[in-house]
XYZ file of C-alpha atoms in Angstrom:
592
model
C -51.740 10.761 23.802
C -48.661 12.250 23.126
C -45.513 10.353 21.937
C -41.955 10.479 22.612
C -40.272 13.122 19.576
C -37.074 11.614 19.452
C -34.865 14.059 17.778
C -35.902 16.887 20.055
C -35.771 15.076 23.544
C -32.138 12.615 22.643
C -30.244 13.888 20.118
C -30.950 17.689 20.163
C -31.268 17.298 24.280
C -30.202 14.730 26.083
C -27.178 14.416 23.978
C -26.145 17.488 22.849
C -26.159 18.450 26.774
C -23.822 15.821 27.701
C -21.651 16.758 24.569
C -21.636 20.283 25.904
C -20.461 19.588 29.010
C -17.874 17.430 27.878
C -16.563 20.413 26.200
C -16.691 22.752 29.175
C -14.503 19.899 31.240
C -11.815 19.640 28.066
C -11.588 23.525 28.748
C -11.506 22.865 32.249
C -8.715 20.588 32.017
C -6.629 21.695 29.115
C -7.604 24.598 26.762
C -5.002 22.474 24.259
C -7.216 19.653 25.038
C -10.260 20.841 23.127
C -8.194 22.124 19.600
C -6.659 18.364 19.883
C -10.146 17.189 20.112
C -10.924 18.817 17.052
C -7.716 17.727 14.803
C -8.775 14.282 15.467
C -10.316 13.942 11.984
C -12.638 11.278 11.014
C -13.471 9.990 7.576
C -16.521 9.651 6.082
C -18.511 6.828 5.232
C -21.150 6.311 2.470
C -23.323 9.002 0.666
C -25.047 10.489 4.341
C -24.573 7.776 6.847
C -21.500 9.534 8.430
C -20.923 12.948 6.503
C -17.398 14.834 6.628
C -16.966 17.536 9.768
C -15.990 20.679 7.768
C -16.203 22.680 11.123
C -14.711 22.326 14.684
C -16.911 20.132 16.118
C -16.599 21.968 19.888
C -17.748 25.305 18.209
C -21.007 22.993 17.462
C -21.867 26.139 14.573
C -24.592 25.627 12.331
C -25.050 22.251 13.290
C -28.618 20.207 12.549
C -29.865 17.167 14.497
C -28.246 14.690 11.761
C -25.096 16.215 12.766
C -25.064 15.863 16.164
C -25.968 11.903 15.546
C -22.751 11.612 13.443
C -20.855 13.160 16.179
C -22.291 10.600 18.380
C -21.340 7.925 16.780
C -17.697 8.917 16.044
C -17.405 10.532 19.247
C -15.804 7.246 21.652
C -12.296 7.190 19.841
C -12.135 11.262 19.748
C -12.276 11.647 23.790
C -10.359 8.512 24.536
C -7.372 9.340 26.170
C -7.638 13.503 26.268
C -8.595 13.409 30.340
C -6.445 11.274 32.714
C -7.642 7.876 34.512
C -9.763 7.294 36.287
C -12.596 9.754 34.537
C -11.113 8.695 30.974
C -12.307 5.066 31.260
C -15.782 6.562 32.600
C -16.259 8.825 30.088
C -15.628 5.803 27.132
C -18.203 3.789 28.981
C -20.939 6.501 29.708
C -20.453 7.309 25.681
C -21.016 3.682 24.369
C -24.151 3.550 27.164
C -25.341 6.658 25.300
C -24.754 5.252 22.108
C -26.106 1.847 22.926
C -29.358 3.506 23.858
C -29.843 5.954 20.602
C -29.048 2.548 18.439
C -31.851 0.619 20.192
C -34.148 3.814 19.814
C -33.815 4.279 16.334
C -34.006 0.648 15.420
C -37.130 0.693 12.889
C -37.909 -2.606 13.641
C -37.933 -4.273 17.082
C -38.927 -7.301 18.723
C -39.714 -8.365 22.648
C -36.083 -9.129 22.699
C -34.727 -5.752 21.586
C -37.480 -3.723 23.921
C -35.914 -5.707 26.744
C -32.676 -4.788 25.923
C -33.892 -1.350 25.237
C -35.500 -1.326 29.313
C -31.747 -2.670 30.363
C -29.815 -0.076 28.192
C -32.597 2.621 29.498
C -31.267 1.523 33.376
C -27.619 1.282 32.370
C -27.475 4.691 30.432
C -28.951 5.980 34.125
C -26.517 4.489 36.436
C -23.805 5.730 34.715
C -24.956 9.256 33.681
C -25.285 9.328 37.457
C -22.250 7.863 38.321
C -20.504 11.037 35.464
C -22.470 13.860 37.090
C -21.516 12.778 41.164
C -17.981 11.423 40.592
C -16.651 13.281 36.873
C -17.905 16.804 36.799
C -17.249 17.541 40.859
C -13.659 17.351 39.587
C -13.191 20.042 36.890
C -14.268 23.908 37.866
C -16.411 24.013 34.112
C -17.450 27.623 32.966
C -18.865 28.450 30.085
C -17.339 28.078 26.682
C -15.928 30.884 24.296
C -19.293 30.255 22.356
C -21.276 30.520 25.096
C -20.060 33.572 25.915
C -20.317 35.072 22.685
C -23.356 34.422 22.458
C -24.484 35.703 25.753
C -22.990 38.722 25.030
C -24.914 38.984 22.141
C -27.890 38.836 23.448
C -27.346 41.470 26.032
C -26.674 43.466 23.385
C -29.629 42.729 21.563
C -31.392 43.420 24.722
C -29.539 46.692 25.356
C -30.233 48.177 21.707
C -33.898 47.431 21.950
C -33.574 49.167 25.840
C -32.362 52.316 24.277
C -34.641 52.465 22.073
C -37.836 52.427 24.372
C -35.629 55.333 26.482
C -35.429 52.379 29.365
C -31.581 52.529 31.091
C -29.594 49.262 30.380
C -26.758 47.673 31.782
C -25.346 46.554 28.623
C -22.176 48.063 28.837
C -21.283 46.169 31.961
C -18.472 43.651 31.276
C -19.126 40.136 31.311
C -18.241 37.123 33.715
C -17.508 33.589 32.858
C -20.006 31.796 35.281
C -19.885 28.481 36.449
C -21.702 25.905 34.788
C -22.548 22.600 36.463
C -24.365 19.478 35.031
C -27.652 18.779 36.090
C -29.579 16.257 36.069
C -32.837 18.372 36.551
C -33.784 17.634 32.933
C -37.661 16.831 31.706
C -35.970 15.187 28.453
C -34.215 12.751 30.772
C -37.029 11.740 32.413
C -38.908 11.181 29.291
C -36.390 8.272 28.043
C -38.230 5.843 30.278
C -41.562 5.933 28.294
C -39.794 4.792 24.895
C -40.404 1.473 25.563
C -43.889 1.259 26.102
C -44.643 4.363 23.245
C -42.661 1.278 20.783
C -44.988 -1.146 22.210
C -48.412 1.060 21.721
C -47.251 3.010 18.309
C -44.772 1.505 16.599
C -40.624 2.532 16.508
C -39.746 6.162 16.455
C -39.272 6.330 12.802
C -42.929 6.155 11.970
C -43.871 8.886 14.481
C -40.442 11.171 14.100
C -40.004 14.602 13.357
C -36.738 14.060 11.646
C -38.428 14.181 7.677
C -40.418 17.051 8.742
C -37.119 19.644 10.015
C -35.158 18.158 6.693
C -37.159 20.505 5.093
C -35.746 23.059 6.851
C -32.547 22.687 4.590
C -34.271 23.167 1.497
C -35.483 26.441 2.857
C -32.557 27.629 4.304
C -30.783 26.748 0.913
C -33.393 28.921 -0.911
C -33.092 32.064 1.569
C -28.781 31.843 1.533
C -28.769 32.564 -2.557
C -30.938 35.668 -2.370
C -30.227 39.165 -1.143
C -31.313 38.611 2.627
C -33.610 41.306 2.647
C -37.451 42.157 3.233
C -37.795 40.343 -0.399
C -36.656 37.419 0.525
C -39.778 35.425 0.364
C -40.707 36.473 -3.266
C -37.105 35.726 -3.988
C -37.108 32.220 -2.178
C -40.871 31.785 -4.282
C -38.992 32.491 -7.318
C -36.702 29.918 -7.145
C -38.945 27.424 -6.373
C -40.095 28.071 -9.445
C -37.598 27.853 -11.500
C -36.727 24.627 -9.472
C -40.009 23.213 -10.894
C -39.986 24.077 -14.286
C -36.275 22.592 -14.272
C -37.142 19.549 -13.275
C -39.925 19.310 -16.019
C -37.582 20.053 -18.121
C -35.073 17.342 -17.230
C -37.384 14.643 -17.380
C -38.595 15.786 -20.685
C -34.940 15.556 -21.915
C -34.872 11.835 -20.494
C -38.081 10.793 -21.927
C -36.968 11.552 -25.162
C -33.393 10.075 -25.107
C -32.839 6.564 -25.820
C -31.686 4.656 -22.264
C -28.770 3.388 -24.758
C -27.938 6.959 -25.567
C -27.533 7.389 -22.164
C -25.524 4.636 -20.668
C -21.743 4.330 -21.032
C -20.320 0.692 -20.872
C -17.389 1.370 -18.900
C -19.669 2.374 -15.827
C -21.449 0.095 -13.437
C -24.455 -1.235 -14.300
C -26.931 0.611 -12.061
C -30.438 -1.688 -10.095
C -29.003 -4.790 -9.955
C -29.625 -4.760 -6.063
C -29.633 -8.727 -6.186
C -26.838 -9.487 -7.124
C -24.169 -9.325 -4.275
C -21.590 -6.783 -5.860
C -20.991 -5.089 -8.986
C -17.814 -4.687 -10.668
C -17.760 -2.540 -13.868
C -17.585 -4.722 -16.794
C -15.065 -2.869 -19.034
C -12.485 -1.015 -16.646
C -10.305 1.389 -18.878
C -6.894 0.533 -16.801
C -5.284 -2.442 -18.001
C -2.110 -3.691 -16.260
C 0.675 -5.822 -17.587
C 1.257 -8.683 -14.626
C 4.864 -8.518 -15.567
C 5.576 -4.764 -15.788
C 3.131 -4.258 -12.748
C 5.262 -6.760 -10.449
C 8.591 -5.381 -11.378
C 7.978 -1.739 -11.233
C 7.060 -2.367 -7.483
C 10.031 -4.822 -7.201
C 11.226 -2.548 -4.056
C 7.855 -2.630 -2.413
C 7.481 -4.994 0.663
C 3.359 -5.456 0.106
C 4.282 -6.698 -3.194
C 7.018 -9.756 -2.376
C 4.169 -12.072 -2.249
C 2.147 -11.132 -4.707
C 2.058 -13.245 -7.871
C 2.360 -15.981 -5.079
C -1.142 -15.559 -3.256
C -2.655 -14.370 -6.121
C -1.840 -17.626 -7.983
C -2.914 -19.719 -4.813
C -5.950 -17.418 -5.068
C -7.108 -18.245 -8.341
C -6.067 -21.991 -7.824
C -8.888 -22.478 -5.011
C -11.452 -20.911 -7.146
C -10.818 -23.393 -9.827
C -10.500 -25.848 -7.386
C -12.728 -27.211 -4.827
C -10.188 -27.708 -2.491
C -8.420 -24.993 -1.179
C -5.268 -27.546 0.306
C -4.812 -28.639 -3.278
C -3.728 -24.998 -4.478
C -1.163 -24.405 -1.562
C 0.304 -27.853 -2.413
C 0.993 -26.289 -5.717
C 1.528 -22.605 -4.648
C 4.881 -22.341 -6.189
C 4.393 -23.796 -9.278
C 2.425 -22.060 -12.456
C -0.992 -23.709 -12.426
C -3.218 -20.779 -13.311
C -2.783 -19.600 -17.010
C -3.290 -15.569 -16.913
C -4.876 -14.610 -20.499
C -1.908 -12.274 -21.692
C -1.247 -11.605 -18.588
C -3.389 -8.644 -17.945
C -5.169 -7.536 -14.993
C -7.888 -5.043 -15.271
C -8.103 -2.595 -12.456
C -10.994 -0.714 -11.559
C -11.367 2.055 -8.847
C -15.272 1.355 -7.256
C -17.105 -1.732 -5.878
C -20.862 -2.129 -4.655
C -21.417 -4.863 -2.509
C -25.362 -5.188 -1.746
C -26.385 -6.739 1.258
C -29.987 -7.354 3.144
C -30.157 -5.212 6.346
C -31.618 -5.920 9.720
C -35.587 -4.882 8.756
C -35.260 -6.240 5.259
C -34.755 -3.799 3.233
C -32.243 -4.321 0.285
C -29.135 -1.398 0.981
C -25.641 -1.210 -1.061
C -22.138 0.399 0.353
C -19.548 1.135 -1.957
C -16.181 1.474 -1.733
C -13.569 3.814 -3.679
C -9.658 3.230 -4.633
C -9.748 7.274 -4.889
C -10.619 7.437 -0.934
C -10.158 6.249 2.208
C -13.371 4.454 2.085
C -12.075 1.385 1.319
C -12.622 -1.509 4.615
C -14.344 -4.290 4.765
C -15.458 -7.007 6.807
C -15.794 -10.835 5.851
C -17.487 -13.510 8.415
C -14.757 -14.992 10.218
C -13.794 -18.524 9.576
C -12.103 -19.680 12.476
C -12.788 -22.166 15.049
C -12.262 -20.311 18.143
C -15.672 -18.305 17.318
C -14.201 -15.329 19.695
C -15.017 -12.936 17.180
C -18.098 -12.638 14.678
C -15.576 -10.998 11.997
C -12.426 -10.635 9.901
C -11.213 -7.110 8.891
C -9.408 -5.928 5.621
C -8.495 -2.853 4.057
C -8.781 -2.852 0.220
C -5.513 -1.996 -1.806
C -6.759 -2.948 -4.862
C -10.113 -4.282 -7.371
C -9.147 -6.313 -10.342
C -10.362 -9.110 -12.416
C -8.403 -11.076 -14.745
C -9.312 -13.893 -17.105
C -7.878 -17.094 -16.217
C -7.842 -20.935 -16.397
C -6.606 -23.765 -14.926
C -3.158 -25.091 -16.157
C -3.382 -28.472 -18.212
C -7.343 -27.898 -18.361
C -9.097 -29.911 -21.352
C -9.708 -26.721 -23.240
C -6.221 -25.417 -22.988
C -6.107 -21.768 -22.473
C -8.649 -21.084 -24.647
C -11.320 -21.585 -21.806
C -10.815 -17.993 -20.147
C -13.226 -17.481 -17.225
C -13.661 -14.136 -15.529
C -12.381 -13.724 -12.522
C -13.143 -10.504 -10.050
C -11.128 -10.418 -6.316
C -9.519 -8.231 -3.644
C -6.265 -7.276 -3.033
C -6.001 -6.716 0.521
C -4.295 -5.867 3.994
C -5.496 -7.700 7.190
C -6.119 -6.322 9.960
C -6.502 -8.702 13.430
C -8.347 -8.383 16.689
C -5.817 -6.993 19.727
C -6.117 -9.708 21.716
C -4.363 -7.121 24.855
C -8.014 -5.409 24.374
C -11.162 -6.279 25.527
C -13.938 -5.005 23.361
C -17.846 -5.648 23.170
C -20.855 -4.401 24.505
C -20.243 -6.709 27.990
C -17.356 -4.487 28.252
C -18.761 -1.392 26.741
C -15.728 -0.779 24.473
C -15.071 -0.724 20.899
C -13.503 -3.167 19.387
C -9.431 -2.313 18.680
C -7.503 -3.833 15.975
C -4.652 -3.149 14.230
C -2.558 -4.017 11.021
C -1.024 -7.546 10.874
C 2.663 -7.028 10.780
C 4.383 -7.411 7.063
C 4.559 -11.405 6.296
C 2.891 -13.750 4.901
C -0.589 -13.668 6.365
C -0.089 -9.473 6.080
C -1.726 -9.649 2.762
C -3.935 -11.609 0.288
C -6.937 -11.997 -1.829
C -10.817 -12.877 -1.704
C -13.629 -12.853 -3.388
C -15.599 -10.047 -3.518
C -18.577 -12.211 -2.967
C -17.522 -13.070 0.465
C -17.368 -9.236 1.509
C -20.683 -8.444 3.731
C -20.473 -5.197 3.450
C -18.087 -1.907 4.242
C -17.228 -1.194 7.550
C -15.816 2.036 9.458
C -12.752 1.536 10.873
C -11.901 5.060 13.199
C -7.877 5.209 14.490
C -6.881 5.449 17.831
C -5.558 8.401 18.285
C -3.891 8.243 21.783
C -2.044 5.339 20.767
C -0.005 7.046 17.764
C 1.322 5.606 14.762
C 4.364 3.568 14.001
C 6.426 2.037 11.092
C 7.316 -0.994 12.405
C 3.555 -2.691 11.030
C 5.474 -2.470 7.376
C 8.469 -1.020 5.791
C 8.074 2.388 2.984
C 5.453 0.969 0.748
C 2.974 2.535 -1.268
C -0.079 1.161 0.714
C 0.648 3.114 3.456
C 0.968 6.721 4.335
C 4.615 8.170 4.703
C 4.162 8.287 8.349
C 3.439 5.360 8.751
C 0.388 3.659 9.861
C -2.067 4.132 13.059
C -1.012 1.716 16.142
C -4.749 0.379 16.249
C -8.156 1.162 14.765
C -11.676 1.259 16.669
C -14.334 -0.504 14.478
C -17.360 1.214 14.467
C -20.558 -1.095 15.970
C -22.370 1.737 15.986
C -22.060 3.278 12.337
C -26.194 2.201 11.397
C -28.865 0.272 12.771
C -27.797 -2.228 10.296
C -24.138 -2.658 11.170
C -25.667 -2.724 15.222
C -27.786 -5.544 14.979
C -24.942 -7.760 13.136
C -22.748 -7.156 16.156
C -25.927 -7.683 18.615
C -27.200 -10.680 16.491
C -30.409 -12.057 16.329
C -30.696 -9.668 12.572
C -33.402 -11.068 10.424
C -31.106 -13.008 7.711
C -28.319 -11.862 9.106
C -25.190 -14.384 10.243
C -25.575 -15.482 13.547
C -22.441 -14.037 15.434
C -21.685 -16.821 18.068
C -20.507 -14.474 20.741
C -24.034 -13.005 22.256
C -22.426 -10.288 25.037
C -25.428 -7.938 25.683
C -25.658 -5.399 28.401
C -26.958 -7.097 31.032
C -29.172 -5.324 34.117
C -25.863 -4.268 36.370
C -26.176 -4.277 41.008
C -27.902 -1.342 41.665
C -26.772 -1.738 45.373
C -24.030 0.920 44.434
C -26.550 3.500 43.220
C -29.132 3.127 46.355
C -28.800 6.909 46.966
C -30.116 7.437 43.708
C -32.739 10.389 43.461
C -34.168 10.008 40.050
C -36.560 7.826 38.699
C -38.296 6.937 35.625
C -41.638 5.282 35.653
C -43.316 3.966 32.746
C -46.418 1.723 32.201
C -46.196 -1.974 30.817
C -49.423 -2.154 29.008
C -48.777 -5.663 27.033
C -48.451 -8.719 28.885
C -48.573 -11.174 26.032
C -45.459 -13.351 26.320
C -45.072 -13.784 22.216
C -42.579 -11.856 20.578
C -43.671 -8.543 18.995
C -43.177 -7.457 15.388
C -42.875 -3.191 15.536
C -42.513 -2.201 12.132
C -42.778 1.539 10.257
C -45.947 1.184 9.957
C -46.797 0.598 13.776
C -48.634 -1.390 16.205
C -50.605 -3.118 13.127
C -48.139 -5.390 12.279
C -47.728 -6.835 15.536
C -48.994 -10.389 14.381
C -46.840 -11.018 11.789
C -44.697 -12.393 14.766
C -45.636 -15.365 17.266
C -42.637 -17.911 18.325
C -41.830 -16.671 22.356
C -38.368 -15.808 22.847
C -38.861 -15.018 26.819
C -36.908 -16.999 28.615
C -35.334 -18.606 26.128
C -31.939 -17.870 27.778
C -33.204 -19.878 30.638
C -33.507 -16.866 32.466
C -35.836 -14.236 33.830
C -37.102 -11.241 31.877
C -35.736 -7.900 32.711
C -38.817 -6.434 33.408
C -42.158 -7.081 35.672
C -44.834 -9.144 34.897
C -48.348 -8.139 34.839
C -50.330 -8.712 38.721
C -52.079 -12.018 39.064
C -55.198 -10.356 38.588
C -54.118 -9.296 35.114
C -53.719 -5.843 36.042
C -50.551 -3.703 34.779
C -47.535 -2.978 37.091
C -45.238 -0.438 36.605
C -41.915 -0.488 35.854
C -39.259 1.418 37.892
C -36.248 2.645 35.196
C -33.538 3.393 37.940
C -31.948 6.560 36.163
């Protein structure tokens, strides 16, 4: 039996032919629309989660399946507001749906629970990839694009050279058309997205089965073939340097045999494996900062008027079990500074446990815009799983409590934040009910607009992508040196859809995970509206055990390692059909 390939049928089909024609109707609209589309830059986050776009993304040149995936997930905030209402607001949806559905797919381990919600995301991605290709694309004329037509011409060229040469005529020299070019549904790889649910439940997730580690190879030999001549010896060449490759890497673990790990290491660095301990900090930072000179050479600076203020109430509730006591004594000077130097470093690791239990580690840089975080939220109104912060700073000091026993000879490390808040738009409505990102934006300058935490409290990094149809402004904070001279971005998009990982803490129900309060999943939507629909998916339900099942790398075998029932523990019904009477299997109809 054959199974579903993943990266061929979504992400290389399915996807990349809805990106395409989402190109053609920028062109359509706006020929401006599609070089604004492409100044919208996005930073990167991590070593290879999201990597940088060095090329215009609507050229789409020498672009692998990875990249396509990054543009997928960065893609919402880039098209909203380049086409005009109503087909802007159905385009954002229609892109979450898609990216809804390629986070479920990819999840490497699942559970009865996220199958179901994989079946309703399945259905939703349908109705409204209908809904874009009956109501959104009858409204632009779409032709091809300037690479499409290159490359047509190209191959008629191709075609006419090799016609000349066999003494055939050739119409090569005839000028070329831009022809229309419609959507269409008509696609086998759309089709095929109804059997992922019951290939998870026979074989496992896609990751075990993909053919993603096999086409990475691909870039090795592509890397090989680019530094030789490009000739008819370019296979002995590319053998060569696999060689040399080789014997290299003997050589280099010779060389680290034989040199002492102390030889090696360098104290001011972070210590490297410690993946239990929740962050790392480098022990020895070379940048020392006088507390004095530091505060009055950014006298001027409005992100600074509170500083030695919240930093002291800071340091107070660490000492101190209760965090009231410390704001009681915020203006007074109960936290002794040891010669009143902070250390400054420029990187932080934060280690975290992800969704399938694996150990992972983000890290975030003073030297780049990788610097946002997200801490659980501690608020009563529970409307919101998170609190968001951009880092401005890493320091540790060493400190102690003012009229202590030992005086201020009892110096205790100390590690924290210096950050800016950011808060939830509360004029936006964001969440997977609602199939929007959520928007937030900069608290403006005051007292809450800054402050400091512990850097064991950070979860983990998070990618935070601006709104670009909104602008920016100055009126979040005055000329400072924690912003850009512009000024800053109206509002930011946080990105739910960065990893699997970062997914499942906004979807909940993440093995040790925090549970986010505010469960707002897809849910199956009236298909009344869609009755004239004339494509279908069918797909075989071939389980009809009730428990919940455990789908892990290593497939179908590890299916009992689970056994507490979830269905119906919303008091409702399941999303999909139950198994005859007679214990027979029933289909399941995937309305796409």
């Amino acid at each position: 039996m054959l199974v579903n390939d993943f990266l061929h049928e979504f992400e290389l089909g399915e996807w990349k032919a809805l990106f395409t024609h989402l190109i053609r109707i920028l062109y359509a609209s706006n020929a401006d629309l599609v070089h604004e589309h492409d100044a919208r830059q996005i930073d990167p986050f991590g070593r290879d989660t999201i990597r940088r776009f060095h090329r215009n993304v609507s050229e789409m040149k020498k672009l692998a399946a990875r990249d396509f995936e990054d543009i997928l997930q960065c893609c919402i905030p880039v098209f909203a507001g380049l086409l005009p209402s109503p087909h802007n607001a159905d385009i954002s949806k229609l892109l979450f749906a898609t990216c809804n559905l390629h986070a479920l797919c990819k999840l490497r381990m699942h559970t009865e629970s996220t199958l179901r919600d994989l079946e309703v995301a399945i259905s939703n991605y349908g109705r409204l990839i209908r809904r874009f290709a009956s109501q959104t694309c009858i409204n632009f004329m779409t032709y091809e694009t300037p690479k499409e037509v290159r490359a047509r011409a190209r191959r008629l060229g191709r075609k006419a050279a090799d016609s000349s040469q066999q003494g055939s005529p050739s119409d090569g020299g005839a000028s070329l058309s831009r022809p229309r070019k419609e959507f269409s549904l008509n696609r086998f790889k759309l089709h095929a997205l109804g059997d992922y649910p019951s290939t998870i439940r026979l074989f496992g997730t896609t990751e075990s089965y993909s053919t993603q580690r096999s086409e990475l190879q691909h870039t090795k030999i592509k890397n090989w073939y680019s530094r030789g001549s490009k000739n008819h010896t370019a296979t002995k060449q590319m053998t060569s340097v696999d060689t040399i490759e080789r014997r290299l890497r003997l050589i280099d673990q010779e060389v680290n045999r034989i040199l002492s790990f102390e030889t090696k290491s360098r104290q001011s660095e972070i210590e490297v494996n410690q993946p239990l301990k929740r962050y790392e900090m480098a022990k020895e930072p070379k940048r020392k900062l006088g507390l004095g000179h530091f505060l009055k050479t950014n006298s001027g600076d409005p992100a600074f008027e509170l500083f030695w203020p919240h930093l002291n109430d800071h340091l107070l509730s660490r000492f101190r079990d209760d965090a009231s006591e410390a704001e009681e004594n915020s203006h007074g000077h109960g936290v002794i500074i040891k010669d009143n130097i902070l250390f400054r470093h420029t990187h932080a690791r934060f280690n975290y446990t992800t969704y399938d239990v694996r150990r992972a580690q983000d890290t975030i840089s003073m030297r780049s815009a990788r610097r946002n975080i997200l801490v659980a939220a501690n608020d009563t109104s529970k409307t919101h799983p998170f609190w968001y912060a951009r880092v401005l700073g890493i320091f540790h000091v060493f400190a102690s409590m003012e009229g202590s026993q030992a005086g201020g000879l009892a110096m205790k490390r100390v590690d924290f934040l210096w950050v800016r808040w950011l808060s939830l738009d509360p004029r936006w409505k964001g969440g997977f009910k609602q199939q929007q990102l959520d928007r937030v934006n900069f608290i403006v300058n005051g007292p809450a607009a800054f402050g400091f935490i512990d850097p064991s409290d950070v979860i983990r990094a998070c990618h935070l992508i601006p709104d670009f149809s909104s602008g920016k402004t100055t009126d979040l904070l005055g000329p400072s040196s924690v912003r850009e001279d512009d000024g800053d971005f109206k509002y930011y998009f946080v990105n739910r859809f960065l990893d699997r990982d970062m997914y499942m803490r906004y979807r909940g129900d993440g093995i040790g995970h925090r549970e986010t309060e505010v469960r707002d999943v897809i849910g199956i939507h009236n298909q009344s509206e869609d009755s004239d629909s004339d494509v279908e998916i069918t797909s075989k339900r071939t389980d009809d055990r009730n428990e919940a099942e455990y789908c892990s790398e290593s497939g179908s075998d590890e299916e009992s390692l689970m056994t507490n029932s979830d269905s119906g523990s919303d008091g409702g019904e399941d999303e999909y059909s139950e198994p005859d009477e007679d214990g027979g299997e029933q289909d399941i109809i995937y309305d796409i």
